Amino acid sequence: MQTGPEADEPCLRADAARNRARLLEAAARLIAEHGVAGVTMEAVAAAANVGKGTVFRRFGDRTGLLTALLDHSAKRLQADFLSGPPPLGPGSPPLERLRAFGTAVLHRTAEQLDLQLAAQPEPTRRFTHPAFGSLHMHTTVLLRQIVPGADCELLAHTLLASLDPALIHHLTRQRGMPMERLEAGWLDLVARVTGTDRPR
Amino acid sequence: MQTGPEADEPCLRADAARNRARLLEAAARLIAEHGVAGVTMEAVAAAANVGKGTVFRRFGDRTGLLTALLDHSAKRLQADFLSGPPPLGPGSPPLERLRAFGTAVLHRTAEQLDLQLAAQPEPTRRFTHPAFGSLHMHTTVLLRQIVPGADCELLAHTLLASLDPALIHHLTRQRGMPMERLEAGWLDLVARVTGTDRPR
C-alpha cells in the first residue's frame, strides 16, 4: 500500500523530483488560469522556466503530463484520507470520515473538472484504474465499520458513482446545480445508505 | 413524449419499417452468437438475406447500425415501463415498479454488455443522451411518489449509476460477481435509499 505521495518512485533523485514537482505546479497554475486547453508542453516549460526538452523528457507527451498531474493530486488526496488530520484522516468516527471523504472528493473534482474529464479512461478501465481502486478500498473499509452486515463492496461503488466526474460535470455545468446541493446530496445519500441521521 | 417503439419515425413506410426491423433482428442474432465483433455490414446483409447496399443505405455505417440497435432496444424497455404489464408498467405500487425497473435494466444491460460498452458516449454526453433522460425521468417520478421530501433528481442519478453498463461490466466480468448478487444489491439499495423494507 502507498504511504505517501512519492512512494512509487523511491529512486528518483532529489533534484529530479524537485524539477518534476515544479513542472506539475506550473501545469496546475496554467489549468487554473486558462483551463486544460492552456496546458501545452511549451507553456509548461515557459512557466517553469526550463527548456521544452526537459518537459518532453520527463512526461513524454501532453497526455503523460496530464496523467502525471492527476496522479500527483490523487496521491495527495490518498495521503490525506489515509494519514492526514481528522475528520478526513484517522481519529474521527468512520461515519464522519465518510462524510468528509465525499465532500473532499466533490471539491477536488469540481476544481479539476476539465482535467479529470479529459483523462477519463475507457469504460472498460474506469474501475480498474489504481486511483479508483484506492478510493473504493477506503470507502469499503469505512462502510464495513458503519454497516457491517451490508454488501459494502457494492455500496461503495454506488457511493463513488455519485461522485463520478462525468456526473458532477453534468449536474454543475449542464444542469446548473450549485455545489452546495451536491454536498447536501452526498450527506443525505450517506445517511440513507448507512441508516444514520443526517449531520446537524 | 414517446408512446411506442417507432413513434419518432411516423413517416417510415410500412415495408421499409419491416425491412429495418428485420435488419436489426439479424444484427441482434449475430451479436448473441458471435459478440459485437461479429456484426459487420456484410454479415448483417447476409443474415437478413438482403444486399449489402440496403444495409449501408439504411444505417450509414457500422456505428449507425449499432446505435439503431440500442435505440430500438431502449424504446422497447421504455414502452415496457411506461405502458407494459405490472410490476414494471403501471398498476403496481411505485416501490414495486422501481424494484422491477432496476432488475429489468440489469438484465438488459448484461445481455447487451459488449454493445452498450462499444456505444458508450463521451463523458460529457453520457447524461444528456435521450435514452438516459428517459430512464432518469422514470426513476425520478417513481422516487417522488415513494420519498416525496427527498432530492429525487439526485437520488435517481445515484440509483441509475449503480446500473451503469461500465460498472456492470466491471462487477461481472472483471470481478466475477454473479448477476444474483447485483440483483440483490439493487433491491438492497432501493430499500436503503427509500427507507423501506427489503422485499420478501
Coordinates of C-alpha atoms in Angstrom, one line a residue:
Chain A
M1 CA 0.0 0.0 0.0
Q2 CA 1.1 3.5 -0.8
T3 CA 2.0 5.6 2.2
G4 CA 3.0 8.9 0.7
P5 CA 2.8 10.9 -2.5
E6 CA 6.0 9.7 -4.0
A7 CA 6.2 6.2 -2.6
D8 CA 6.2 4.6 -6.0
E9 CA 9.3 6.5 -7.1
P10 CA 11.9 5.8 -4.4
C11 CA 14.8 6.0 -6.8
L12 CA 14.0 9.4 -8.3
R13 CA 16.9 11.7 -7.4
A14 CA 16.0 14.6 -5.2
D15 CA 16.8 17.3 -7.8
A16 CA 14.8 15.4 -10.5
A17 CA 11.9 15.1 -8.0
R18 CA 12.0 18.8 -7.3
N19 CA 12.1 19.5 -11.0
R20 CA 9.1 17.3 -11.6
A21 CA 7.1 18.9 -8.8
R22 CA 8.0 22.4 -10.2
L23 CA 6.7 21.3 -13.6
L24 CA 3.5 19.9 -12.2
E25 CA 2.9 23.0 -10.1
A26 CA 3.4 25.1 -13.3
A27 CA 0.9 22.9 -15.2
A28 CA -1.6 23.2 -12.3
R29 CA -1.3 27.0 -12.4
L30 CA -1.8 27.1 -16.1
I31 CA -5.0 25.0 -15.8
A32 CA -6.3 27.2 -13.0
E33 CA -5.7 30.3 -15.2
H34 CA -6.5 29.1 -18.7
G35 CA -8.3 25.7 -18.4
V36 CA -6.9 22.4 -19.7
A37 CA -6.5 23.8 -23.2
G38 CA -3.9 26.2 -21.9
V39 CA -1.6 23.3 -21.0
T40 CA 0.9 22.8 -23.8
M41 CA 4.4 21.4 -23.3
E42 CA 5.8 24.8 -24.4
A43 CA 3.6 26.7 -22.0
V44 CA 4.6 24.5 -19.0
A45 CA 8.3 24.8 -19.9
A46 CA 8.0 28.6 -20.1
A47 CA 6.0 28.8 -16.9
A48 CA 8.6 26.6 -15.0
N49 CA 11.5 28.4 -16.7
V50 CA 13.1 25.3 -18.1
G51 CA 13.7 24.1 -21.7
K52 CA 10.9 22.4 -23.7
G53 CA 13.1 19.3 -23.9
T54 CA 13.1 18.9 -20.2
V55 CA 9.2 18.7 -20.2
F56 CA 9.2 16.2 -23.0
R57 CA 11.9 14.0 -21.4
R58 CA 10.0 14.0 -18.1
F59 CA 6.5 13.3 -19.3
G60 CA 6.8 12.0 -22.9
D61 CA 3.8 14.0 -24.2
R62 CA 0.9 16.2 -23.2
T63 CA -1.2 13.1 -22.2
G64 CA 1.7 11.9 -20.0
L65 CA 1.8 15.3 -18.3
L66 CA -1.9 15.5 -17.6
T67 CA -1.8 11.9 -16.3
A68 CA 1.1 12.8 -14.0
L69 CA -0.8 15.8 -12.8
L70 CA -3.9 13.7 -11.9
D71 CA -1.7 11.0 -10.2
H72 CA 0.0 13.7 -8.1
S73 CA -3.3 15.1 -7.0
A74 CA -4.8 11.6 -6.4
K75 CA -1.8 10.7 -4.2
R76 CA -2.2 13.8 -2.2
L77 CA -5.9 13.0 -1.5
Q78 CA -4.9 9.5 -0.7
A79 CA -2.3 10.7 1.8
D80 CA -5.0 13.0 3.3
F81 CA -7.5 10.3 4.0
L82 CA -5.0 7.6 5.0
S83 CA -2.8 9.7 7.3
G84 CA -4.0 13.3 7.3
P85 CA -5.8 15.2 10.1
P86 CA -9.4 14.3 11.0
P87 CA -12.2 14.3 10.0
L88 CA -10.8 13.1 6.7
G89 CA -7.9 11.2 8.2
P90 CA -7.8 8.7 11.1
G91 CA -9.1 9.8 14.5
S92 CA -12.7 10.6 13.7
P93 CA -15.5 8.0 13.7
P94 CA -15.9 6.2 10.4
L95 CA -19.3 7.9 9.6
E96 CA -17.7 11.4 10.0
R97 CA -14.7 10.3 7.9
L98 CA -17.0 9.0 5.1
R99 CA -18.9 12.3 5.1
A100 CA -15.7 14.3 4.9
F101 CA -14.3 12.0 2.2
G102 CA -17.2 12.6 -0.2
T103 CA -17.0 16.3 0.4
A104 CA -13.3 16.3 -0.3
V105 CA -13.7 14.3 -3.5
L106 CA -16.5 16.6 -4.7
H107 CA -14.4 19.7 -4.2
R108 CA -11.3 18.2 -5.8
T109 CA -13.3 17.0 -8.8
A110 CA -15.0 20.4 -9.2
E111 CA -11.6 22.1 -9.2
Q112 CA -10.1 19.7 -11.7
L113 CA -13.2 19.0 -13.8
D114 CA -11.8 19.7 -17.2
L115 CA -8.6 17.7 -16.4
Q116 CA -10.5 14.8 -15.0
L117 CA -12.9 14.6 -17.9
A118 CA -10.0 14.8 -20.4
A119 CA -8.3 11.9 -18.7
Q120 CA -11.4 9.7 -18.2
P121 CA -10.3 6.1 -19.0
E122 CA -12.2 3.9 -21.4
P123 CA -15.4 2.4 -20.0
T124 CA -13.7 -1.0 -19.5
R125 CA -10.8 0.6 -17.5
R126 CA -12.7 3.1 -15.4
F127 CA -12.9 0.8 -12.4
T128 CA -9.6 -0.9 -12.7
H129 CA -7.5 2.3 -12.5
P130 CA -5.3 2.3 -9.4
A131 CA -6.6 5.7 -8.3
F132 CA -10.2 4.4 -8.4
G133 CA -9.1 1.2 -6.5
S134 CA -7.7 3.3 -3.7
L135 CA -11.0 5.4 -3.3
H136 CA -13.0 2.2 -3.5
M137 CA -11.0 0.4 -0.9
H138 CA -11.2 3.3 1.5
T139 CA -14.9 3.7 1.1
T140 CA -15.4 -0.1 1.6
V141 CA -13.3 -0.1 4.7
L142 CA -15.3 2.8 6.3
L143 CA -18.7 1.2 5.3
R144 CA -17.7 -2.1 6.9
Q145 CA -17.3 -0.3 10.2
I146 CA -20.6 1.5 9.9
V147 CA -22.9 -1.2 8.3
P148 CA -21.0 -4.5 8.9
G149 CA -23.9 -6.7 7.6
A150 CA -24.2 -5.0 4.3
D151 CA -22.7 -5.7 0.8
C152 CA -20.2 -2.9 1.4
E153 CA -18.2 -3.6 -1.8
L154 CA -21.3 -2.9 -3.9
L155 CA -22.5 0.0 -1.7
A156 CA -19.0 1.6 -2.0
H157 CA -19.4 1.5 -5.8
T158 CA -22.8 3.2 -5.5
L159 CA -21.4 6.0 -3.2
L160 CA -18.5 6.6 -5.5
A161 CA -20.7 6.6 -8.6
S162 CA -22.4 9.6 -7.1
L163 CA -19.0 11.4 -7.2
D164 CA -18.2 10.5 -10.8
P165 CA -16.5 13.4 -12.6
A166 CA -18.8 13.0 -15.6
L167 CA -21.9 13.2 -13.3
I168 CA -20.5 16.2 -11.5
H169 CA -19.9 17.9 -14.8
H170 CA -23.4 17.2 -15.9
L171 CA -25.0 18.3 -12.7
T172 CA -23.0 21.5 -12.3
R173 CA -22.3 22.7 -15.9
Q174 CA -25.2 21.1 -17.8
R175 CA -27.9 21.3 -15.2
G176 CA -26.6 24.4 -13.4
M177 CA -26.7 22.9 -9.8
P178 CA -24.7 24.7 -7.1
M179 CA -22.0 22.7 -5.3
E180 CA -24.0 23.2 -2.1
R181 CA -26.8 21.0 -3.5
L182 CA -24.3 18.2 -4.4
E183 CA -22.7 18.4 -0.9
A184 CA -26.1 18.2 0.7
G185 CA -26.9 15.3 -1.6
W186 CA -23.8 13.4 -0.6
L187 CA -24.6 13.8 3.2
D188 CA -28.2 12.7 2.5
L189 CA -27.0 9.7 0.5
V190 CA -24.6 8.6 3.2
A191 CA -27.4 8.9 5.8
R192 CA -29.8 6.8 3.7
V193 CA -27.3 4.2 2.7
T194 CA -26.0 3.7 6.3
G195 CA -29.3 4.2 8.0
T196 CA -27.9 7.0 10.2
D197 CA -29.0 10.6 10.9
R198 CA -28.0 13.5 8.8
P199 CA -25.3 15.7 10.4
R200 CA -26.7 18.7 12.2
Chain B
M1 CA -43.2 12.0 -25.0
Q2 CA -42.6 8.8 -26.9
T3 CA -45.5 6.4 -26.8
G4 CA -44.2 3.4 -28.8
P5 CA -41.0 1.9 -30.2
E6 CA -41.3 3.7 -33.6
A7 CA -43.0 7.0 -32.6
D8 CA -40.1 9.1 -33.9
E9 CA -40.4 7.8 -37.4
P10 CA -44.1 8.2 -38.3
C11 CA -43.3 8.7 -42.0
L12 CA -41.4 5.5 -42.5
R13 CA -43.3 3.4 -45.0
A14 CA -44.5 0.0 -43.6
D15 CA -42.3 -2.1 -45.9
A16 CA -39.2 0.0 -45.1
A17 CA -40.0 -0.3 -41.4
R18 CA -40.3 -4.1 -41.7
N19 CA -37.1 -4.2 -43.6
R20 CA -35.4 -2.1 -40.9
A21 CA -36.8 -4.4 -38.1
R22 CA -35.5 -7.5 -40.0
L23 CA -32.0 -6.0 -40.3
L24 CA -32.0 -5.1 -36.5
E25 CA -33.2 -8.6 -35.6
A26 CA -30.4 -10.1 -37.8
A27 CA -27.8 -7.9 -36.1
A28 CA -29.1 -8.8 -32.6
R29 CA -28.8 -12.5 -33.5
L30 CA -25.3 -12.0 -34.8
I31 CA -24.3 -10.3 -31.5
A32 CA -25.9 -13.1 -29.5
E33 CA -23.9 -15.7 -31.4
H34 CA -20.6 -14.0 -32.1
G35 CA -20.4 -10.9 -29.9
V36 CA -20.3 -7.3 -31.2
A37 CA -17.2 -8.1 -33.3
G38 CA -19.4 -10.4 -35.4
V39 CA -21.5 -7.5 -36.6
T40 CA -20.3 -6.3 -39.9
M41 CA -22.5 -4.6 -42.6
E42 CA -21.8 -7.7 -44.8
A43 CA -22.7 -10.2 -42.1
V44 CA -26.0 -8.4 -41.3
A45 CA -26.9 -8.2 -45.0
A46 CA -26.2 -12.0 -45.5
A47 CA -28.1 -12.9 -42.3
A48 CA -31.1 -10.8 -43.4
N49 CA -30.9 -12.0 -47.0
V50 CA -30.6 -8.5 -48.5
G51 CA -27.9 -6.7 -50.5
K52 CA -25.1 -5.0 -48.7
G53 CA -26.2 -1.7 -50.2
T54 CA -29.5 -1.9 -48.4
V55 CA -27.8 -2.1 -45.0
F56 CA -25.5 0.9 -45.9
R57 CA -28.4 3.0 -47.2
R58 CA -30.4 2.3 -44.0
F59 CA -27.8 2.8 -41.3
G60 CA -24.9 4.7 -43.0
D61 CA -22.2 2.7 -41.3
R62 CA -21.5 0.1 -38.6
T63 CA -21.7 2.7 -35.8
G64 CA -25.1 3.8 -37.2
L65 CA -26.3 0.2 -37.2
L66 CA -25.1 -0.4 -33.6
T67 CA -26.7 2.9 -32.5
A68 CA -30.0 2.0 -34.1
L69 CA -29.9 -1.4 -32.4
L70 CA -29.5 0.2 -29.0
D71 CA -32.2 2.8 -29.7
H72 CA -34.6 0.0 -30.7
S73 CA -34.0 -1.9 -27.5
A74 CA -34.1 1.3 -25.4
K75 CA -37.5 2.1 -26.8
R76 CA -38.8 -1.4 -26.1
L77 CA -37.7 -1.0 -22.5
Q78 CA -39.3 2.4 -22.3
A79 CA -42.6 1.1 -23.7
D80 CA -42.4 -1.7 -21.1
F81 CA -42.1 0.6 -18.1
L82 CA -44.4 3.3 -19.5
S83 CA -47.3 1.1 -20.7
G84 CA -46.4 -2.5 -20.3
P85 CA -47.8 -5.0 -17.7
P86 CA -47.0 -4.7 -14.0
P87 CA -44.9 -4.8 -12.0
L88 CA -42.7 -2.9 -14.5
G89 CA -45.6 -1.0 -16.1
P90 CA -48.4 1.0 -14.5
G91 CA -50.7 -0.8 -12.0
S92 CA -48.2 -1.8 -9.3
P93 CA -47.2 0.5 -6.3
P94 CA -44.2 2.7 -7.2
L95 CA -41.8 0.8 -4.9
E96 CA -42.6 -2.5 -6.7
R97 CA -42.2 -0.7 -10.1
L98 CA -38.8 0.7 -9.0
R99 CA -37.6 -2.7 -7.9
A100 CA -38.7 -4.3 -11.2
F101 CA -37.2 -1.4 -13.2
G102 CA -33.7 -1.9 -11.9
T103 CA -33.9 -5.6 -12.4
A104 CA -35.1 -5.2 -16.0
V105 CA -32.3 -2.7 -16.7
L106 CA -29.7 -5.0 -15.1
H107 CA -30.7 -7.9 -17.3
R108 CA -31.0 -5.9 -20.5
T109 CA -27.5 -4.5 -19.9
A110 CA -26.0 -7.8 -19.1
E111 CA -27.4 -9.2 -22.3
Q112 CA -26.1 -6.3 -24.4
L113 CA -23.0 -5.6 -22.5
D114 CA -20.5 -5.5 -25.4
L115 CA -22.9 -3.4 -27.5
Q116 CA -23.6 -0.9 -24.7
L117 CA -19.9 -0.6 -23.9
A118 CA -19.0 -0.1 -27.6
A119 CA -21.6 2.7 -27.8
Q120 CA -20.8 4.5 -24.5
P121 CA -21.0 8.2 -25.3
E122 CA -18.2 10.6 -24.3
P123 CA -18.1 11.5 -20.6
T124 CA -19.7 14.9 -21.4
R125 CA -22.6 13.3 -23.2
R126 CA -23.3 10.3 -21.0
F127 CA -26.1 12.1 -19.1
T128 CA -27.6 14.2 -22.0
H129 CA -28.4 11.2 -24.2
P130 CA -32.2 10.9 -24.7
A131 CA -32.2 7.2 -23.7
F132 CA -30.6 8.2 -20.3
G133 CA -33.0 11.0 -20.0
S134 CA -36.0 8.7 -20.2
L135 CA -34.5 6.3 -17.6
H136 CA -33.8 9.2 -15.3
M137 CA -37.2 10.8 -15.7
H138 CA -38.9 7.5 -14.9
T139 CA -36.8 6.8 -11.8
T140 CA -37.3 10.4 -10.6
V141 CA -41.1 10.2 -11.0
L142 CA -41.3 6.9 -9.1
L143 CA -39.0 8.2 -6.3
R144 CA -41.2 11.3 -5.9
Q145 CA -44.1 9.0 -5.1
I146 CA -42.1 6.9 -2.6
V147 CA -39.9 9.6 -0.8
P148 CA -41.7 13.0 -1.6
G149 CA -39.4 15.0 0.6
A150 CA -36.1 13.9 -0.8
D151 CA -33.9 15.4 -3.6
C152 CA -35.3 12.8 -6.0
E153 CA -33.4 14.1 -9.0
L154 CA -30.1 13.5 -7.4
L155 CA -31.2 10.1 -5.8
A156 CA -32.3 9.0 -9.3
H157 CA -28.8 9.7 -10.6
T158 CA -27.3 7.6 -7.8
L159 CA -29.7 4.7 -8.4
L160 CA -29.0 4.7 -12.1
A161 CA -25.3 5.0 -11.6
S162 CA -25.4 1.6 -9.9
L163 CA -26.8 0.2 -13.2
D164 CA -24.2 1.8 -15.4
P165 CA -23.0 -0.6 -18.1
A166 CA -19.3 0.1 -17.4
L167 CA -19.9 -0.8 -13.7
I168 CA -21.9 -3.9 -14.6
H169 CA -19.1 -4.9 -16.9
H170 CA -16.5 -4.4 -14.1
L171 CA -18.5 -6.3 -11.5
T172 CA -19.5 -9.3 -13.6
R173 CA -16.5 -9.7 -16.0
Q174 CA -13.6 -8.2 -14.1
R175 CA -14.7 -9.1 -10.5
G176 CA -16.6 -12.2 -11.4
M177 CA -19.8 -11.4 -9.5
P178 CA -22.9 -13.4 -10.3
M179 CA -25.9 -11.5 -11.6
E180 CA -27.8 -12.7 -8.5
R181 CA -25.5 -10.6 -6.3
L182 CA -26.1 -7.5 -8.5
E183 CA -29.9 -8.0 -8.3
A184 CA -29.8 -8.4 -4.5
G185 CA -27.6 -5.3 -4.4
W186 CA -30.2 -3.3 -6.4
L187 CA -33.1 -4.4 -4.1
D188 CA -31.0 -3.6 -1.0
L189 CA -30.0 -0.2 -2.5
V190 CA -33.7 0.7 -3.2
A191 CA -34.6 -0.3 0.3
R192 CA -31.8 1.8 1.9
V193 CA -32.4 4.9 -0.3
T194 CA -36.2 4.8 0.2
G195 CA -36.1 3.7 3.8
T196 CA -38.4 0.8 3.1
D197 CA -38.2 -2.9 3.9
R198 CA -36.5 -5.3 1.5
P199 CA -38.9 -7.5 -0.5
R200 CA -39.6 -10.9 1.0

